[in-house]
XYZ file of C-alpha atoms in Angstrom:
341
model
C -65.418 -45.315 10.125
C -63.572 -42.342 10.234
C -59.942 -43.607 10.536
C -59.368 -43.286 6.770
C -59.787 -40.248 6.579
C -58.403 -39.110 10.034
C -55.131 -41.010 8.555
C -55.313 -38.703 5.392
C -55.268 -36.040 6.656
C -52.026 -37.434 9.708
C -49.415 -38.080 6.719
C -50.038 -35.117 4.924
C -49.352 -32.752 7.388
C -46.098 -34.801 7.777
C -45.677 -34.776 4.365
C -45.798 -30.526 3.771
C -43.517 -30.400 7.317
C -40.695 -32.635 6.157
C -41.076 -30.899 2.750
C -40.805 -27.120 4.155
C -38.161 -28.462 6.521
C -35.805 -29.827 3.361
C -36.911 -26.348 1.158
C -35.549 -24.772 4.470
C -32.243 -26.464 4.632
C -31.907 -26.348 0.935
C -32.342 -22.255 0.686
C -29.592 -22.206 4.312
C -27.067 -24.742 2.406
C -27.714 -21.643 -0.733
C -27.245 -18.979 1.171
C -23.909 -20.501 3.104
C -22.140 -21.764 -0.422
C -22.636 -18.966 -1.915
C -20.517 -16.160 -0.444
C -17.859 -19.522 -0.365
C -17.259 -19.451 -3.876
C -17.507 -15.788 -4.440
C -14.461 -16.237 -2.233
C -12.795 -19.011 -3.632
C -12.966 -17.163 -6.966
C -10.750 -14.354 -5.755
C -6.937 -14.703 -5.596
C -5.230 -13.788 -2.810
C -1.159 -13.209 -2.746
C 1.082 -11.178 -0.633
C 2.905 -8.907 -1.318
C 6.891 -8.899 0.895
C 7.539 -4.923 1.525
C 9.927 -3.703 4.225
C 9.930 -2.037 8.318
C 7.011 0.266 8.591
C 7.546 3.276 7.532
C 10.304 2.644 5.162
C 10.051 3.424 1.282
C 10.078 -0.129 0.967
C 7.300 -0.474 2.721
C 5.342 2.443 1.013
C 6.442 0.701 -2.568
C 4.743 -3.016 -1.564
C 1.749 -1.198 -0.123
C 1.501 1.372 -2.998
C 2.233 -1.821 -5.804
C -0.635 -3.607 -4.101
C -2.822 -1.089 -3.472
C -3.299 -0.355 -7.522
C -3.510 -3.986 -8.735
C -5.754 -4.630 -5.710
C -8.222 -1.918 -7.807
C -7.894 -2.456 -11.309
C -7.518 -6.433 -11.485
C -10.592 -8.359 -11.244
C -10.664 -11.349 -8.702
C -7.363 -10.088 -7.226
C -7.054 -9.395 -3.970
C -3.004 -8.792 -3.196
C -2.045 -8.233 0.307
C 1.037 -6.161 1.971
C 3.294 -7.888 4.741
C 6.037 -5.837 7.077
C 9.300 -7.395 7.291
C 12.908 -6.685 7.731
C 13.473 -5.631 4.248
C 15.449 -7.460 1.662
C 16.927 -10.353 2.633
C 13.409 -11.243 4.496
C 11.942 -10.784 1.051
C 14.093 -12.639 -0.880
C 13.486 -15.669 1.534
C 9.378 -15.521 1.844
C 9.279 -15.366 -2.193
C 12.048 -18.191 -2.600
C 9.593 -19.932 -0.041
C 5.911 -18.822 -1.374
C 5.573 -17.550 1.960
C 5.124 -14.436 -0.205
C 4.305 -13.691 -4.150
C 5.775 -10.653 -4.298
C 8.863 -8.634 -2.714
C 11.354 -5.988 -2.523
C 14.849 -7.094 -2.773
C 18.503 -5.397 -3.761
C 20.166 -6.380 -6.738
C 22.475 -7.560 -5.230
C 20.919 -10.031 -2.870
C 18.975 -10.906 -5.491
C 22.573 -12.027 -7.016
C 24.581 -13.095 -3.983
C 21.663 -15.556 -2.536
C 21.387 -16.664 -6.064
C 25.094 -17.958 -5.750
C 24.585 -19.038 -2.190
C 27.175 -16.637 -0.883
C 24.927 -14.389 1.488
C 26.711 -13.547 4.148
C 26.571 -16.687 7.151
C 23.774 -17.807 4.538
C 25.251 -20.278 1.870
C 21.587 -21.667 0.437
C 20.762 -20.737 -3.144
C 17.539 -18.918 -3.191
C 16.604 -19.884 -7.003
C 13.103 -19.841 -6.777
C 12.831 -15.729 -6.958
C 12.643 -13.625 -10.204
C 13.104 -10.137 -11.362
C 10.548 -8.089 -12.716
C 11.342 -4.271 -12.636
C 13.720 -1.685 -11.123
C 12.331 0.052 -8.693
C 15.165 2.687 -7.036
C 18.337 2.595 -6.221
C 20.357 4.151 -3.250
C 23.366 5.306 -4.757
C 26.838 6.049 -3.136
C 28.395 9.420 -1.426
C 31.577 9.689 -0.660
C 31.931 13.338 0.864
C 35.034 15.572 1.791
C 36.115 19.166 2.930
C 36.149 21.014 -0.132
C 39.439 22.688 1.069
C 40.651 18.837 2.354
C 42.663 19.238 -1.269
C 41.482 15.417 -1.625
C 39.643 15.111 -5.601
C 40.309 11.751 -6.270
C 39.362 8.181 -3.814
C 43.099 7.247 -4.473
C 44.027 9.564 -2.175
C 42.342 8.664 0.488
C 44.851 6.094 1.515
C 45.905 5.974 4.917
C 42.601 8.463 5.885
C 40.338 7.859 8.549
C 36.832 7.038 6.281
C 33.343 6.715 7.949
C 31.829 3.581 6.452
C 28.125 3.554 8.370
C 27.588 1.297 11.713
C 28.725 -1.933 11.996
C 27.590 -4.977 10.119
C 25.219 -2.339 8.159
C 24.182 -2.476 4.419
C 25.986 0.513 3.971
C 28.944 -0.878 5.457
C 29.248 -3.966 3.342
C 28.679 -1.723 0.683
C 32.174 0.264 1.143
C 33.909 -2.866 2.095
C 33.335 -3.824 -1.662
C 33.785 -0.739 -3.207
C 37.087 0.019 -1.229
C 38.123 -3.516 -2.012
C 36.797 -3.433 -5.830
C 39.667 0.230 -5.672
C 42.693 -1.603 -3.845
C 42.031 0.105 -0.853
C 40.245 -1.163 1.839
C 43.409 -2.224 3.429
C 44.494 1.560 3.001
C 41.896 3.193 4.579
C 41.388 3.185 8.663
C 36.931 2.353 8.274
C 35.547 3.800 10.792
C 31.635 2.456 11.672
C 29.695 5.330 12.576
C 26.042 6.583 11.287
C 25.422 8.918 8.600
C 24.215 12.100 10.798
C 27.544 11.521 13.514
C 29.761 11.675 10.836
C 28.089 14.134 9.010
C 28.945 15.820 12.524
C 33.062 14.382 12.660
C 33.234 15.390 9.165
C 32.724 19.038 10.398
C 34.622 18.453 13.370
C 37.445 17.090 11.015
C 37.839 13.663 12.801
C 37.365 12.330 9.687
C 38.273 12.490 6.437
C 35.776 11.294 4.769
C 32.332 9.801 4.702
C 30.412 7.114 2.849
C 26.944 7.138 3.006
C 25.100 4.791 0.586
C 21.228 6.221 -0.220
C 18.594 7.833 -2.279
C 19.789 11.139 -2.750
C 18.842 14.027 -1.462
C 19.831 12.367 1.648
C 19.860 14.200 4.956
C 22.882 13.258 6.291
C 24.558 14.285 3.630
C 22.386 18.072 3.260
C 23.899 18.410 7.015
C 27.631 18.246 5.962
C 27.332 20.128 2.641
C 25.180 22.640 5.002
C 27.669 23.093 7.456
C 30.642 22.819 5.335
C 31.747 23.308 1.733
C 31.902 19.823 0.429
C 33.247 17.797 -2.248
C 31.821 14.566 -3.752
C 33.671 12.732 -5.053
C 33.640 11.101 -9.090
C 32.675 7.518 -7.617
C 32.593 5.110 -10.763
C 35.368 6.364 -12.647
C 36.899 4.331 -9.026
C 35.768 1.717 -9.499
C 35.396 1.387 -13.259
C 39.502 1.019 -13.228
C 38.957 -1.684 -10.324
C 37.539 -4.443 -10.277
C 33.872 -4.076 -8.580
C 31.588 -4.513 -11.723
C 33.686 -7.731 -12.391
C 33.582 -8.856 -9.069
C 30.127 -7.321 -8.032
C 28.288 -7.098 -11.418
C 24.377 -5.793 -9.844
C 26.214 -2.216 -9.052
C 25.200 0.503 -11.654
C 25.697 3.468 -12.689
C 23.833 6.349 -11.906
C 24.416 10.168 -11.809
C 23.176 12.916 -8.314
C 22.664 15.521 -10.728
C 23.995 19.224 -10.465
C 22.394 21.209 -7.833
C 21.064 18.429 -5.093
C 23.346 19.582 -3.035
C 24.251 23.120 -1.265
C 27.601 24.744 -3.613
C 28.195 21.290 -5.019
C 27.370 22.112 -8.728
C 28.311 19.475 -10.786
C 27.225 16.656 -11.828
C 28.557 12.978 -9.463
C 28.965 10.010 -11.684
C 28.201 7.141 -8.963
C 27.327 3.372 -8.420
C 24.219 2.142 -7.008
C 22.052 -0.983 -5.940
C 18.820 -1.366 -7.273
C 15.792 -1.887 -5.223
C 14.080 -4.422 -7.886
C 10.009 -5.705 -7.721
C 11.002 -9.006 -7.358
C 8.066 -12.662 -7.788
C 8.039 -16.242 -7.817
C 8.511 -18.742 -9.958
C 5.578 -19.972 -9.122
C 3.272 -17.239 -10.629
C 1.777 -17.672 -14.321
C 3.480 -15.758 -17.121
C -0.241 -14.153 -17.980
C -1.202 -12.601 -14.355
C 2.609 -11.506 -14.679
C 2.317 -9.929 -17.390
C -1.306 -8.286 -16.378
C -0.168 -7.103 -13.469
C 3.201 -5.593 -15.070
C 1.114 -4.133 -17.927
C -1.361 -2.204 -14.607
C 1.618 -0.820 -12.768
C 3.624 0.781 -15.345
C 1.049 2.065 -17.637
C 0.809 5.775 -17.246
C -2.133 5.762 -14.316
C 0.271 3.218 -12.447
C 2.896 5.010 -11.938
C 1.105 8.217 -11.809
C -0.616 6.533 -8.812
C 3.192 5.115 -7.458
C 4.433 8.918 -7.676
C 1.986 9.855 -5.014
C 3.017 6.535 -3.055
C 6.902 7.844 -2.413
C 9.453 10.649 -4.228
C 11.566 7.757 -5.115
C 9.168 6.683 -7.829
C 9.663 8.929 -9.801
C 12.610 6.441 -11.026
C 9.962 3.998 -12.176
C 10.468 4.426 -15.592
C 9.579 1.465 -18.956
C 12.973 2.629 -20.198
C 14.386 2.124 -17.199
C 13.050 -1.956 -15.784
C 15.810 -3.452 -17.301
C 18.043 -0.889 -14.824
C 20.880 -2.973 -12.331
C 18.610 -5.881 -13.187
C 21.716 -8.826 -13.527
C 18.926 -12.486 -12.195
C 16.734 -14.212 -14.906
C 13.671 -12.236 -15.254
C 9.937 -13.308 -15.252
C 8.534 -14.354 -18.453
C 5.041 -12.230 -18.128
C 7.461 -9.621 -16.828
C 10.646 -10.246 -20.318
C 6.954 -10.409 -22.684
C 5.996 -7.120 -21.523
C 9.194 -5.249 -21.142
C 10.302 -6.372 -25.428
C 6.526 -5.258 -26.295
C 8.285 -2.109 -25.282
C 10.958 -1.905 -27.044
C 13.585 -2.894 -24.906
C 15.958 -5.834 -24.914
C 17.017 -8.018 -22.294
C 20.304 -9.146 -21.643
C 21.794 -12.760 -21.368
C 21.660 -12.860 -17.322
C 17.892 -11.652 -17.613
C 17.023 -14.520 -20.107
């Protein structure tokens, strides 16, 4: 007699329990899925910089930070790196989306002419010029050397063996027809500055941003002269053989008692990206970094960022510029060369 209502009551409890568990499961799934959907909406990108404490790393971290703060749903992380060539390889293989690469490495890499590396890195495109590494060629003021051609038969410190400085010195002196006529000394900048003062060498080659501490050391201890490197390069084949070198001026007064402008050459550190990045994304990023606010921020990151300007954004670039960056620069009134298109 009482079986039926008892069964109904038991049935109701089971049903309520099932529905409650189902509702809880749905709620749990919703809570679990919510952050996943949100995370998937953020585009995560990697910027390959340089060794800790180096200029490449400061620039990479600065750009990554600024873009992450100012672009919605974009997170750019900074990666430590050995430097220019590693950055080229990472961006080419899409292990990184951005990097800082010297114009010379970008050019030679695309041609398959890197030292002991014949691979062609053609998935990397330039965005803009960032800063330069100019050549200093220093002699003692009382040595009677006023022209690069007078270094024939002289001892010239060119930087450590295998260094970028030594490679650039060889390119320069080959271009002016002197490499087989000078006596290259493979020593570092500080040692070279001391050796110049002690008259153990006749000239010191420094390939670095200015003002450079080793050049200051040499100029403080002795009266020195900086030779006009660009003038000599123009007479030779350097710019034909290595078109990524650009003209730059070290202003008068940069070094003690050097009260004249020194017109020299430099390799250019470039902000690069991969072909896989969209035109719209790169356009937005360039507009953020090269805004008044963006450039001001970069100068707080490194004093070398004072070289970053809209007007000089295409300086030293002899490879293809990414379409997104090209669009921005054209809108700013810049004209791309045939090599940059």
